[in-house]
Coordinates of C-alpha atoms and ligand atoms in Angstrom, one line a residue:
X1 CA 150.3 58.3 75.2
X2 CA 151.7 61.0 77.9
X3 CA 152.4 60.8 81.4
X4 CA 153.2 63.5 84.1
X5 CA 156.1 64.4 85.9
X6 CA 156.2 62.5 88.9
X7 CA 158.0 63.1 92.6
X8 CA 158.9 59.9 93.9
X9 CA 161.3 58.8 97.0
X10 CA 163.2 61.9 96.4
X11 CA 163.4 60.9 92.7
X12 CA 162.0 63.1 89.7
X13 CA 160.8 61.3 86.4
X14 CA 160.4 63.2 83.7
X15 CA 157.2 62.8 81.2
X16 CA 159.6 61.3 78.8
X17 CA 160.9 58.8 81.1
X18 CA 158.2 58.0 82.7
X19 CA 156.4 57.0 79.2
X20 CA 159.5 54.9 78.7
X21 CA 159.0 52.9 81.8
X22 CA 155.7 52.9 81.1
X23 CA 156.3 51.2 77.4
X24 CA 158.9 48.6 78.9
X25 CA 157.1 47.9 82.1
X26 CA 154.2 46.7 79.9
X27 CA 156.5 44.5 77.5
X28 CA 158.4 43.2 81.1
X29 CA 154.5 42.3 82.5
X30 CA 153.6 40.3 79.3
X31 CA 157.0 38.7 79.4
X32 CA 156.6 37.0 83.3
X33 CA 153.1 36.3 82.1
X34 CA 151.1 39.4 84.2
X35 CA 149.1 38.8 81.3
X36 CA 144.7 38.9 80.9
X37 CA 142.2 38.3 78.1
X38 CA 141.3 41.2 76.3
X39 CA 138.4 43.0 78.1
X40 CA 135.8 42.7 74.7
X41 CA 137.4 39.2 73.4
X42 CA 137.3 37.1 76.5
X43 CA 136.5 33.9 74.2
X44 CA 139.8 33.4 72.1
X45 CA 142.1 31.2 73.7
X46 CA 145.3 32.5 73.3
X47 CA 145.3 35.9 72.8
X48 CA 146.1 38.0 75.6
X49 CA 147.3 41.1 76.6
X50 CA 149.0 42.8 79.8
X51 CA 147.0 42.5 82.6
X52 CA 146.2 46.2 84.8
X53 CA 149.4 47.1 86.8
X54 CA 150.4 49.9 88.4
X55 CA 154.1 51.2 87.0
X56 CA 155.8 51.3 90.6
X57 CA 154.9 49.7 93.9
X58 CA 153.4 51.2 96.5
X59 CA 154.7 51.6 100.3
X60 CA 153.6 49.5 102.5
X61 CA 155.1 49.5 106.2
X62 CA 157.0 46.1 107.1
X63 CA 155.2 45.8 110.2
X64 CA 152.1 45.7 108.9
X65 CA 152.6 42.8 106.1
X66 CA 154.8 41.3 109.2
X67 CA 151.2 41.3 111.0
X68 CA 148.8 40.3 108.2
X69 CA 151.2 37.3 107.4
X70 CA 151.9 35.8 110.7
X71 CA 147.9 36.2 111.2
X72 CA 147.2 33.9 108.4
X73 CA 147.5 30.5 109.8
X74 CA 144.9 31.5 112.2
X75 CA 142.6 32.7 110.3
X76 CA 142.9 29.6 108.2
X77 CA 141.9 28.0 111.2
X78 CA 138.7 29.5 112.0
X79 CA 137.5 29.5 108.6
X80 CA 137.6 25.8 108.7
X81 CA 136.2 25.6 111.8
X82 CA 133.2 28.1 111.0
X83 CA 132.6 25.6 108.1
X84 CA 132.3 22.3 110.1
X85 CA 130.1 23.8 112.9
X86 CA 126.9 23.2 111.2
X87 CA 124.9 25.2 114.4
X88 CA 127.0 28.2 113.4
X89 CA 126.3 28.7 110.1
X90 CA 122.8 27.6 110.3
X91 CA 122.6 30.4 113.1
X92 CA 124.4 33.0 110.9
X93 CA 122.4 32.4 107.7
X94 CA 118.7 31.3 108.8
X95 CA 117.4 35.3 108.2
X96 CA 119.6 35.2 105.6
X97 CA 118.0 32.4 103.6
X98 CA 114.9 33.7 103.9
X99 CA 115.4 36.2 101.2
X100 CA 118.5 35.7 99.4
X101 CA 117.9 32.7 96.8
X102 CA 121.3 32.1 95.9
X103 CA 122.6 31.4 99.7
X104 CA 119.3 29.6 100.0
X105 CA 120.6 27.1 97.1
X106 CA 124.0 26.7 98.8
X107 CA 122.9 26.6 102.1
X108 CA 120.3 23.5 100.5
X109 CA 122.8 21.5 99.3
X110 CA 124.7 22.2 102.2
X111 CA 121.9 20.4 104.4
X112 CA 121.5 17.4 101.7
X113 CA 125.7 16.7 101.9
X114 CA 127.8 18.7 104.1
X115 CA 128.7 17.8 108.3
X116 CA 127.6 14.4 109.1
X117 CA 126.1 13.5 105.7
X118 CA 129.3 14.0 103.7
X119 CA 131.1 11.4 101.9
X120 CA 134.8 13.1 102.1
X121 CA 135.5 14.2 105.4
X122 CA 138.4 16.1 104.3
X123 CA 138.7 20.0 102.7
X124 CA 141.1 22.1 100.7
X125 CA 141.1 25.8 101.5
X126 CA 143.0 27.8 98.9
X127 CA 142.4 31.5 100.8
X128 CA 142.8 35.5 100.3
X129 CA 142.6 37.1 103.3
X130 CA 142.0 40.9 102.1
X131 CA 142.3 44.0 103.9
X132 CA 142.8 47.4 103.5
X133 CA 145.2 50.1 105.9
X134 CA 142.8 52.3 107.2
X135 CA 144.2 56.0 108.1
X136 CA 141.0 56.9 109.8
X137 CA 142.3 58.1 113.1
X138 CA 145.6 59.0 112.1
X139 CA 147.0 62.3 110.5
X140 CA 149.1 61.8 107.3
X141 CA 149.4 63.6 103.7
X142 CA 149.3 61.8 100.8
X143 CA 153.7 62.2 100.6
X144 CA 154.1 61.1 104.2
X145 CA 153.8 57.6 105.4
X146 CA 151.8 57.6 108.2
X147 CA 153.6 56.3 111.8
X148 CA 150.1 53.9 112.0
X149 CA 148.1 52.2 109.6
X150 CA 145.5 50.3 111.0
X151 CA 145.2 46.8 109.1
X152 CA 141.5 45.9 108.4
X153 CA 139.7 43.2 107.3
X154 CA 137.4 43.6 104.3
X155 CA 136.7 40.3 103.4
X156 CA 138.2 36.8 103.8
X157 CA 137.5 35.3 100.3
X158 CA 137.1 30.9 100.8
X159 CA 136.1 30.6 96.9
X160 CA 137.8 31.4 93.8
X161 CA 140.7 33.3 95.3
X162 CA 142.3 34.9 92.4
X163 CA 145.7 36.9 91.6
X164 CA 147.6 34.5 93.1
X165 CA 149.6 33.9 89.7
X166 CA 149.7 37.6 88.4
X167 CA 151.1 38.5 91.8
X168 CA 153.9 35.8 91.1
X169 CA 155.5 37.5 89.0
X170 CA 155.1 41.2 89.9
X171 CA 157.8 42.0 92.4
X172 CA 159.6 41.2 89.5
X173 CA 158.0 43.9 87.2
X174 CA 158.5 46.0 89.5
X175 CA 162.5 45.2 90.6
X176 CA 162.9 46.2 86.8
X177 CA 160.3 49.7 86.6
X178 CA 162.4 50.4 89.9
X179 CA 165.6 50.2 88.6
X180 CA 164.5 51.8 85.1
X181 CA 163.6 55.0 87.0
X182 CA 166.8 55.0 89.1
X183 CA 165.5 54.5 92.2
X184 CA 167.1 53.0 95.1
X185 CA 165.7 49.5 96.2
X186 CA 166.7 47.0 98.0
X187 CA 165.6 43.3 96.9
X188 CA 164.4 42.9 100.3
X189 CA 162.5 45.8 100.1
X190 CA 160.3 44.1 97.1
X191 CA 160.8 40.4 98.0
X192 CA 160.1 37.4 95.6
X193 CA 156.6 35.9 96.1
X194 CA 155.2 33.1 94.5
X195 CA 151.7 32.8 95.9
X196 CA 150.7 30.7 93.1
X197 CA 153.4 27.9 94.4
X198 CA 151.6 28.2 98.1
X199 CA 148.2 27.4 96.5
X200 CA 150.1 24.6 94.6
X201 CA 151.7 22.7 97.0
X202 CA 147.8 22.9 98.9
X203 CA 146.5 20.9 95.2
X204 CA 149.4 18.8 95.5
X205 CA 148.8 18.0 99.4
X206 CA 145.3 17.0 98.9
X207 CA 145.9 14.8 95.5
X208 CA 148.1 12.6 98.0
X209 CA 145.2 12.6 100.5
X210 CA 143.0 10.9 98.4
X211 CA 145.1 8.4 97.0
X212 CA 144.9 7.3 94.1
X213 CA 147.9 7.8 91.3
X214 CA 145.2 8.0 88.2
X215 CA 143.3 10.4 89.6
X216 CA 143.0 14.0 88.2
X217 CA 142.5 17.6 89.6
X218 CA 139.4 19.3 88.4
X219 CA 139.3 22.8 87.7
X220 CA 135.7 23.7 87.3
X221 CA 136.2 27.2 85.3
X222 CA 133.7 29.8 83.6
X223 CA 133.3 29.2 79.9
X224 CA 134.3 32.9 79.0
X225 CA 136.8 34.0 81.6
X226 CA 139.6 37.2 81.4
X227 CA 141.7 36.2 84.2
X228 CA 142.1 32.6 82.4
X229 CA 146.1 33.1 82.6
X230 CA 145.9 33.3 86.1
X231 CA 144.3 29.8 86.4
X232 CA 147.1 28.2 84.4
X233 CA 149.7 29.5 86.8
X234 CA 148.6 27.4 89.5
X235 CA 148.6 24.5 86.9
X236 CA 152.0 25.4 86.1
X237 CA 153.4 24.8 89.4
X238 CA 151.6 21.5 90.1
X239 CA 153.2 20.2 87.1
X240 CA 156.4 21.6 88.7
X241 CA 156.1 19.5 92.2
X242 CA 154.7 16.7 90.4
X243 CA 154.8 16.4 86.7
X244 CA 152.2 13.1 87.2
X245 CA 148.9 15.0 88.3
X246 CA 146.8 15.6 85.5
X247 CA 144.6 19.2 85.7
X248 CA 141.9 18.9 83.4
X249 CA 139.2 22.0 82.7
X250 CA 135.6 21.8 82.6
X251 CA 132.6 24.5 82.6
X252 CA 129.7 23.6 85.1
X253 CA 127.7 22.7 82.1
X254 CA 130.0 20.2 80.3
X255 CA 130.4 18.3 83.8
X256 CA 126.9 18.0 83.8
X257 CA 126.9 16.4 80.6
X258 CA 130.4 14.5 81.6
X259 CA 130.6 13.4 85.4
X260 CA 128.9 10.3 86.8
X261 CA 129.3 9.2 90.3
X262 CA 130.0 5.3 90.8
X263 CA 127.9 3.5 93.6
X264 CA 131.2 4.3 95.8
X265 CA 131.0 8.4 95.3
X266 CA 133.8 8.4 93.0
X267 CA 133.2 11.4 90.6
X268 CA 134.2 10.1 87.1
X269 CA 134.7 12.5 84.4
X270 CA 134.5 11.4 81.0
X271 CA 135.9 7.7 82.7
X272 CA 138.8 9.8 84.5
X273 CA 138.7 9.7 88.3
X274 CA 138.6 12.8 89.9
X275 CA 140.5 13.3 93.0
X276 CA 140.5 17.3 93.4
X277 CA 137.7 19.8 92.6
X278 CA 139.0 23.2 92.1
X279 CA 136.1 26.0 91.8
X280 CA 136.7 29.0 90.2
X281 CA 133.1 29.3 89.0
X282 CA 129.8 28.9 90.8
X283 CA 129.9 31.6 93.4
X284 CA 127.6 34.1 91.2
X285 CA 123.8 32.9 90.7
X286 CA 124.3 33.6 86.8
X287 CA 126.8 30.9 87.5
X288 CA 123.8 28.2 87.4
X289 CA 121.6 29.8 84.4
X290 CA 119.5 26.7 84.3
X291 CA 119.3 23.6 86.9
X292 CA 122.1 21.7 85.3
X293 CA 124.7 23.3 86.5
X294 CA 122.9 23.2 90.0
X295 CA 122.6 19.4 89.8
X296 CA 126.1 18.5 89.1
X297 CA 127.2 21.1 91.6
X298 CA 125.1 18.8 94.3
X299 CA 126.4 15.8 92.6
X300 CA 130.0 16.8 93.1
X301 CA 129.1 17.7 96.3
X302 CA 128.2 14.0 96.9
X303 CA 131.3 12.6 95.2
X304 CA 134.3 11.8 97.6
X305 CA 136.3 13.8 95.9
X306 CA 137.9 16.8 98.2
X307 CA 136.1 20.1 97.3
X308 CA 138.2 23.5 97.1
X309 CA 136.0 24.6 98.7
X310 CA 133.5 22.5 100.0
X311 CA 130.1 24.0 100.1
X312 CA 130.3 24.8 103.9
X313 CA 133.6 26.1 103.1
X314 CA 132.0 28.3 100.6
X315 CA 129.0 29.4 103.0
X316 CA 131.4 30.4 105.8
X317 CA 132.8 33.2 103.4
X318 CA 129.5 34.6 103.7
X319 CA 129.8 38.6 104.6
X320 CA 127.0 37.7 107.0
X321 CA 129.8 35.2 108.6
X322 CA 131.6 37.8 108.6
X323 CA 129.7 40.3 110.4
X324 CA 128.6 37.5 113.2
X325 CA 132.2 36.8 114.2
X326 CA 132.7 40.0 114.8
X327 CA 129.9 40.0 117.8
X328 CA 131.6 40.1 121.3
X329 CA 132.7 36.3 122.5
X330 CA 131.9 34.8 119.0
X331 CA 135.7 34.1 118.1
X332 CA 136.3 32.5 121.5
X333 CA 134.3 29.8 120.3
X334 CA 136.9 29.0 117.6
X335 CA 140.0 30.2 118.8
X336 CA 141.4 28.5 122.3
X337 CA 144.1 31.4 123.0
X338 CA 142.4 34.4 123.8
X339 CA 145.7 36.7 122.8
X340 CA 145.2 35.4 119.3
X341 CA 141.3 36.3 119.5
X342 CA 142.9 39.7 120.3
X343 CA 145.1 40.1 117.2
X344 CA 142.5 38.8 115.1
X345 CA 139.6 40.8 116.2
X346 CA 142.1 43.8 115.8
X347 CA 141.4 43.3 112.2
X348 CA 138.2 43.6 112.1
X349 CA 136.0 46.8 111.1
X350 CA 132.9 47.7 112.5
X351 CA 130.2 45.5 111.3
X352 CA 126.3 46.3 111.8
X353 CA 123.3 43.1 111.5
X354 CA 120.1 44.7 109.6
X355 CA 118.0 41.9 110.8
X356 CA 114.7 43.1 111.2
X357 CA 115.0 43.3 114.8
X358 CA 115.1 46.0 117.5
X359 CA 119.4 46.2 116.9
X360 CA 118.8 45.8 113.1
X361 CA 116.2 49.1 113.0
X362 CA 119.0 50.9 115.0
X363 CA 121.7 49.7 112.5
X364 CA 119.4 51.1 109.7
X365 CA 118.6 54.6 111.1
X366 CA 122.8 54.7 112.0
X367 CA 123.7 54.2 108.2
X368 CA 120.8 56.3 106.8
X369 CA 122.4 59.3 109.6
X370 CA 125.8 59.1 108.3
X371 CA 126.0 56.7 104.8
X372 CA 129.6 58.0 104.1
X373 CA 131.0 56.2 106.8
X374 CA 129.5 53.2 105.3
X375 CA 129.6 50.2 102.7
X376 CA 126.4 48.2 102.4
X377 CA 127.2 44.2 101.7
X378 CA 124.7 41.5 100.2
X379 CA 125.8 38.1 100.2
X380 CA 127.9 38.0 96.8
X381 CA 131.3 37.5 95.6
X382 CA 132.9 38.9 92.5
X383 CA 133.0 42.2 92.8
X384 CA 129.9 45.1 91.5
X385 CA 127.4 44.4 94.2
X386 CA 128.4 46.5 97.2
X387 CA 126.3 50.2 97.8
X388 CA 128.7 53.2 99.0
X389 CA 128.1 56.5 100.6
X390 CA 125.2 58.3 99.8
X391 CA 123.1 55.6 97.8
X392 CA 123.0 53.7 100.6
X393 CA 120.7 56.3 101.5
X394 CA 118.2 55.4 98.6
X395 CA 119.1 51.8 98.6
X396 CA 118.0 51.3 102.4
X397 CA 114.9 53.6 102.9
X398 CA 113.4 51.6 99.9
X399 CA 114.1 47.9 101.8
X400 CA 113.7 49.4 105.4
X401 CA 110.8 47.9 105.9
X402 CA 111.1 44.7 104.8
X403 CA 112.5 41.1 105.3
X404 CA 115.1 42.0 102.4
X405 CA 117.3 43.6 104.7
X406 CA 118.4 40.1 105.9
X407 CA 119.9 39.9 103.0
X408 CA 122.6 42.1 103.9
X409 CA 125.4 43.6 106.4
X410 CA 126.8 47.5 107.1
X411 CA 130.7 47.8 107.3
X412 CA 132.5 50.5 108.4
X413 CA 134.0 51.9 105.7
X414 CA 137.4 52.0 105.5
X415 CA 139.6 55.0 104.5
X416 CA 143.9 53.9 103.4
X417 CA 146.5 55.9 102.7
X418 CA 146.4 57.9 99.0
X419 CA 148.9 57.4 97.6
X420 CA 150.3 58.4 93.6
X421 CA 151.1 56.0 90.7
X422 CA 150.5 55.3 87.3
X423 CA 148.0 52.8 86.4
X424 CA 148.6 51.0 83.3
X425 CA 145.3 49.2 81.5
X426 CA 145.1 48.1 78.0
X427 CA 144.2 50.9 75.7
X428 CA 144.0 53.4 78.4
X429 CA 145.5 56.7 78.8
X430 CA 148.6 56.4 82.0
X431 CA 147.3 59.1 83.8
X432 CA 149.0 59.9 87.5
X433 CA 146.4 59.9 90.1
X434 CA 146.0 59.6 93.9
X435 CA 145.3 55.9 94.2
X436 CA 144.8 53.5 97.5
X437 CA 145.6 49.5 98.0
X438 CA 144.0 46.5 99.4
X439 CA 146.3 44.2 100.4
X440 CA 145.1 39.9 100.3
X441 CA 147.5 37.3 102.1
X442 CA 147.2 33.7 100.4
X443 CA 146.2 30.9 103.0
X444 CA 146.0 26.7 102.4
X445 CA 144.0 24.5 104.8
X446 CA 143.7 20.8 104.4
X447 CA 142.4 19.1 106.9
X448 CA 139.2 17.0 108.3
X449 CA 136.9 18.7 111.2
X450 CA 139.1 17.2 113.8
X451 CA 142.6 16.4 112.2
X452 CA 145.0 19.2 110.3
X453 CA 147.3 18.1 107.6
X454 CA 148.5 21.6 106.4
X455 CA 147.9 24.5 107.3
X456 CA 149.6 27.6 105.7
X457 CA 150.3 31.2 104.7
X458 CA 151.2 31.1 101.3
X459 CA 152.0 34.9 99.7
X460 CA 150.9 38.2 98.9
X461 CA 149.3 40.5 96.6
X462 CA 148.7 44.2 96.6
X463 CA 145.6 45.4 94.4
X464 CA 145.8 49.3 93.7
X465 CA 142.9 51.0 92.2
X466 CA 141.7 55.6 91.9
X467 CA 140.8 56.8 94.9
X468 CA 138.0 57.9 92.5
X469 CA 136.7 54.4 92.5
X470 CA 134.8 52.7 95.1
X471 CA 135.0 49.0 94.0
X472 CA 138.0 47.5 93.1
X473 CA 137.8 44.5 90.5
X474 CA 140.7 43.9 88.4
X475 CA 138.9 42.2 86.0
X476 CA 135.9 44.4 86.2
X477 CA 138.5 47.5 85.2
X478 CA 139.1 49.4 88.1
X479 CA 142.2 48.0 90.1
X480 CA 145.4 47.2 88.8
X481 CA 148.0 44.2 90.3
X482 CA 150.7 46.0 92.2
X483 CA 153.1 44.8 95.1
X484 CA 154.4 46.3 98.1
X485 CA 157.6 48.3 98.3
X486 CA 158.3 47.7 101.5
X487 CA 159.5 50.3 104.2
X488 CA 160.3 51.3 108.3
X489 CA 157.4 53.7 108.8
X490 CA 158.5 57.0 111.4
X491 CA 159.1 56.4 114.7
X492 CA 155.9 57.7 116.6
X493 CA 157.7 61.0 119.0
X494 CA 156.4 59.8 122.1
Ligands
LIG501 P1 133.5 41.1 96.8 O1 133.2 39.8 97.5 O2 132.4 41.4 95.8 O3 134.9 41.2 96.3 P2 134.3 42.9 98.9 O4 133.8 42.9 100.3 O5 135.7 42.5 98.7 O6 133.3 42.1 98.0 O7 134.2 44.4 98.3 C1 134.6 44.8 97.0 C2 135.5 46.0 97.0 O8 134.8 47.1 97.7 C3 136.8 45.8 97.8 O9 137.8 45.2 97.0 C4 137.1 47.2 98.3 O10 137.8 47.9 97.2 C5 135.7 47.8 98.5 N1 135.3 47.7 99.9 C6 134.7 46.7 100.5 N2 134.5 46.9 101.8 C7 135.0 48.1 102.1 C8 135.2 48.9 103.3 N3 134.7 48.4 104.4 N4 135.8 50.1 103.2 C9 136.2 50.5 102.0 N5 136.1 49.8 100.8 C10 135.6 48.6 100.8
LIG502 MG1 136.7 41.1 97.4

């Protein structure tokens, strides 16, 4: 292994020293538990190895996290409120569900349990709020920190919402790479952040909801899953609030073999009530290979158990959701103060409808003109199924014509600051490269379509990735966990 001589905050690292960091950084990451199943072996249970990190922070102006986090509690709020207004989503999705299958099964059950039909009234939210800090219209060079970074909105995640344990424990990898290179930082500069407490305390909230002291929290997971470690951080700190809730783990297809529902709702599983249903499978159609896995996700969805998420929950995560808040006047139909409509739809990137319409055939031609200022988005979570730049070119000429187009949404793409780091990944060369972040702020909702009971922002976590790369799944490979160093950008000479 060799790494480069790198130039950082006025600081040069040799080669040598640099691999040294780079050795002890990965011993530090395994120690905290930064830690992933190995990419090819996904199915032993216990042996892991250190997940993808980049060796130092990256920069990230105070303001900005300042403005993503205080942000948070409002968002949380519309996302709830999108997913108890029935009309909405129906309105959002009917071209939608024309053509795309998968939201077609959701938004199905949806109709058989969710709104007036459903049997718990109240819903977890365990949220990422991601976003990247666009550069667009400012001028900076990869060394300078620009005076302005523009936060935007990429997606708001309502399912699954992952990282939240690796990123507990990496402003403490990085305090010690920091210090290994001799570089100055402040503690306050890379703050402690326990996302995976915030989600906690959002399990631990809605166990008390529903009441009953035998009850366990569910976490539906994926049979063969890398990120597996993360999962058991959030276990971890339920057991630290409350040692007496019981998490218990089940695939799709054992609780279809397993859970019954009593003539009262109650899911049982294997005789155990369940009180909590955590999903961290089920948003993929090769999540239901056969209609098992469908049917106990509709019978869960009957069960009065509270849902994280619930399946409206899930549906308002929906790029096309997305894309139709983002309309002129929409928000104001969720959000009261209009100052708060104002920060929030400062957020948000241009987004384009390619409903087979006269605005939708306008939409089309705009991409097809200029596809490098684009990303092309179906309805999917999970990383691997967005088009970029020019193959949006090929990928929409061949479905301008049809009803497929419903299918999806344009977004402008977004262009952050480069910046350079190492990325470290399991038998991979530690190359230094130009690399750019997204940044996702943690959210909990709990709550019934008129009454809050918690509402919070709950963390941070800075994914890093090439700038070579267009999608950035940690899992799938290409972005590593990193956290922000944070900074005062320049004052802006007036
Ligand atoms: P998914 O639900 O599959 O995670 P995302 O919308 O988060 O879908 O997109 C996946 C990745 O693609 C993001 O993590 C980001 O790296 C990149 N990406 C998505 N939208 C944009 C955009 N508008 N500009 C630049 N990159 C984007
Ligand atoms: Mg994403």
């Amino acid at each position: 292994m060799s790494a480069t001589a790198l130039d950082l905050w006025g600081v040069t690292i040799s080669k040598e020293t640099a691999d040294q960091i780079i050795e002890k950084a990965k011993q530090w990451a395994l120690l905290h538990g930064v830690q992933m199943k190995p990419q090819h072996d996904h199915h032993s249970t216990c042996h892991c190895e250190y997940a993808p990190i980049t060796l130092f922070p990256s920069p990230l102006p105070v303001p900005v996290l300042q403005e993503a986090k205080s942000l948070q509690k409002h968002y949380n709020l519309l996302m709830h409120r999108v997913a108890n207004d029935p009309e909405f989503l129906c309105q959002c999705l009917k071209n939608v569900i024309k053509v795309d299958e998968f939201t077609k099964m959701l938004y199905d059950i949806y109709k058989e349990t969710g709104g007036e039909k459903s049997t718990q009234k109240v819903s977890l939210g365990l949220f990422r709020n991601d976003y990247m800090m666009d550069v667009k219209d400012s001028c900076c060079t990869i060394k300078i920190l620009p005076a302005s970074l523009n936060l935007k909105q990429i997606e708001f995640n309502t399912i699954a919402s992952s990282f939240a344990g690796l990123s507990s424990a990496m402003w403490n990898v990085h305090r010690y790479t920091m210090k290994q290179a001799g570089i100055k930082c402040s503690c306050d500069q890379l703050p402690e952040n326990k996302p995976a407490h915030g989600l906690a305390v959002g399990f631990v909230k809605a166990w008390e909801c529903y009441g009953n002291p035998d009850a366990v929290i569910l976490f539906i997971v994926q049979s063969v899953e890398r990120n597996s470690v993360d999962q058991r951080w959030l276990e971890r700190f339920v057991h630290e609030i409350n040692h007496n809730i019981h998490v218990v783990y089940s695939t799709l297809l054992n609780a279809s073999e397993h859970c019954k529902l009593t003539k009262w709702n109650t899911l049982m599983l294997d005789g155990k009530e369940v009180a909590v249903i955590y999903y961290r499978d089920g948003y993929m159609p090769n999540h239901y290979p056969t209609n098992k896995e469908k049917d106990v996700r509709l019978l869960m969805e009957k069960s009065c158990a509270i849902k994280c998420p619930n399946v409206g929950l899930q549906l308002a995560g929906c790029k096309k959701v997305q894309q139709e808040l983002a309309v002129p006047g929409v928000l104001e139909k969720f959000i009261k103060d209009i100052d708060v409509c104002d920060c929030i739809r400062k957020t948000f990137a241009g987004q384009y409808s390619l409903d087979r319409n006269e605005e939708g055939d306008r939409n089309v031609e705009m991409a097809l003109a200029q596809p490098k200022k684009f990303v092309l988005k179906p309805q999917r979570e999970g990383g691997g199924n967005n088009v970029y730049g020019e193959d949006i070119r090929e990928f929409l000429s061949g479905i301008r014509d049809s009803e497929e187009r419903n299918a999806y949404i344009l977004m402008e793409r977004i262009f952050p600051w480069p910046q350079k780091n190492y990325l470290l990944k399991e038998g991979k060369e530690p190359i230094l490269r130009d690399v750019i972040s997204e940044l996702g702020i943690y959210g909990v909702y709990l709550g019934t379509a008129e009454e809050e009971f918690y509402n919070a922002e709950a963390g941070h976590v800075l994914r890093t990735k090439s700038t070579e790369d267009d999608e950035g799944g940690i899992v799938a490979g290409f972005a590593t966990m990193d956290s922000p160093l944070l900074v005062y950008p320049p004052k802006l000479s007036s």
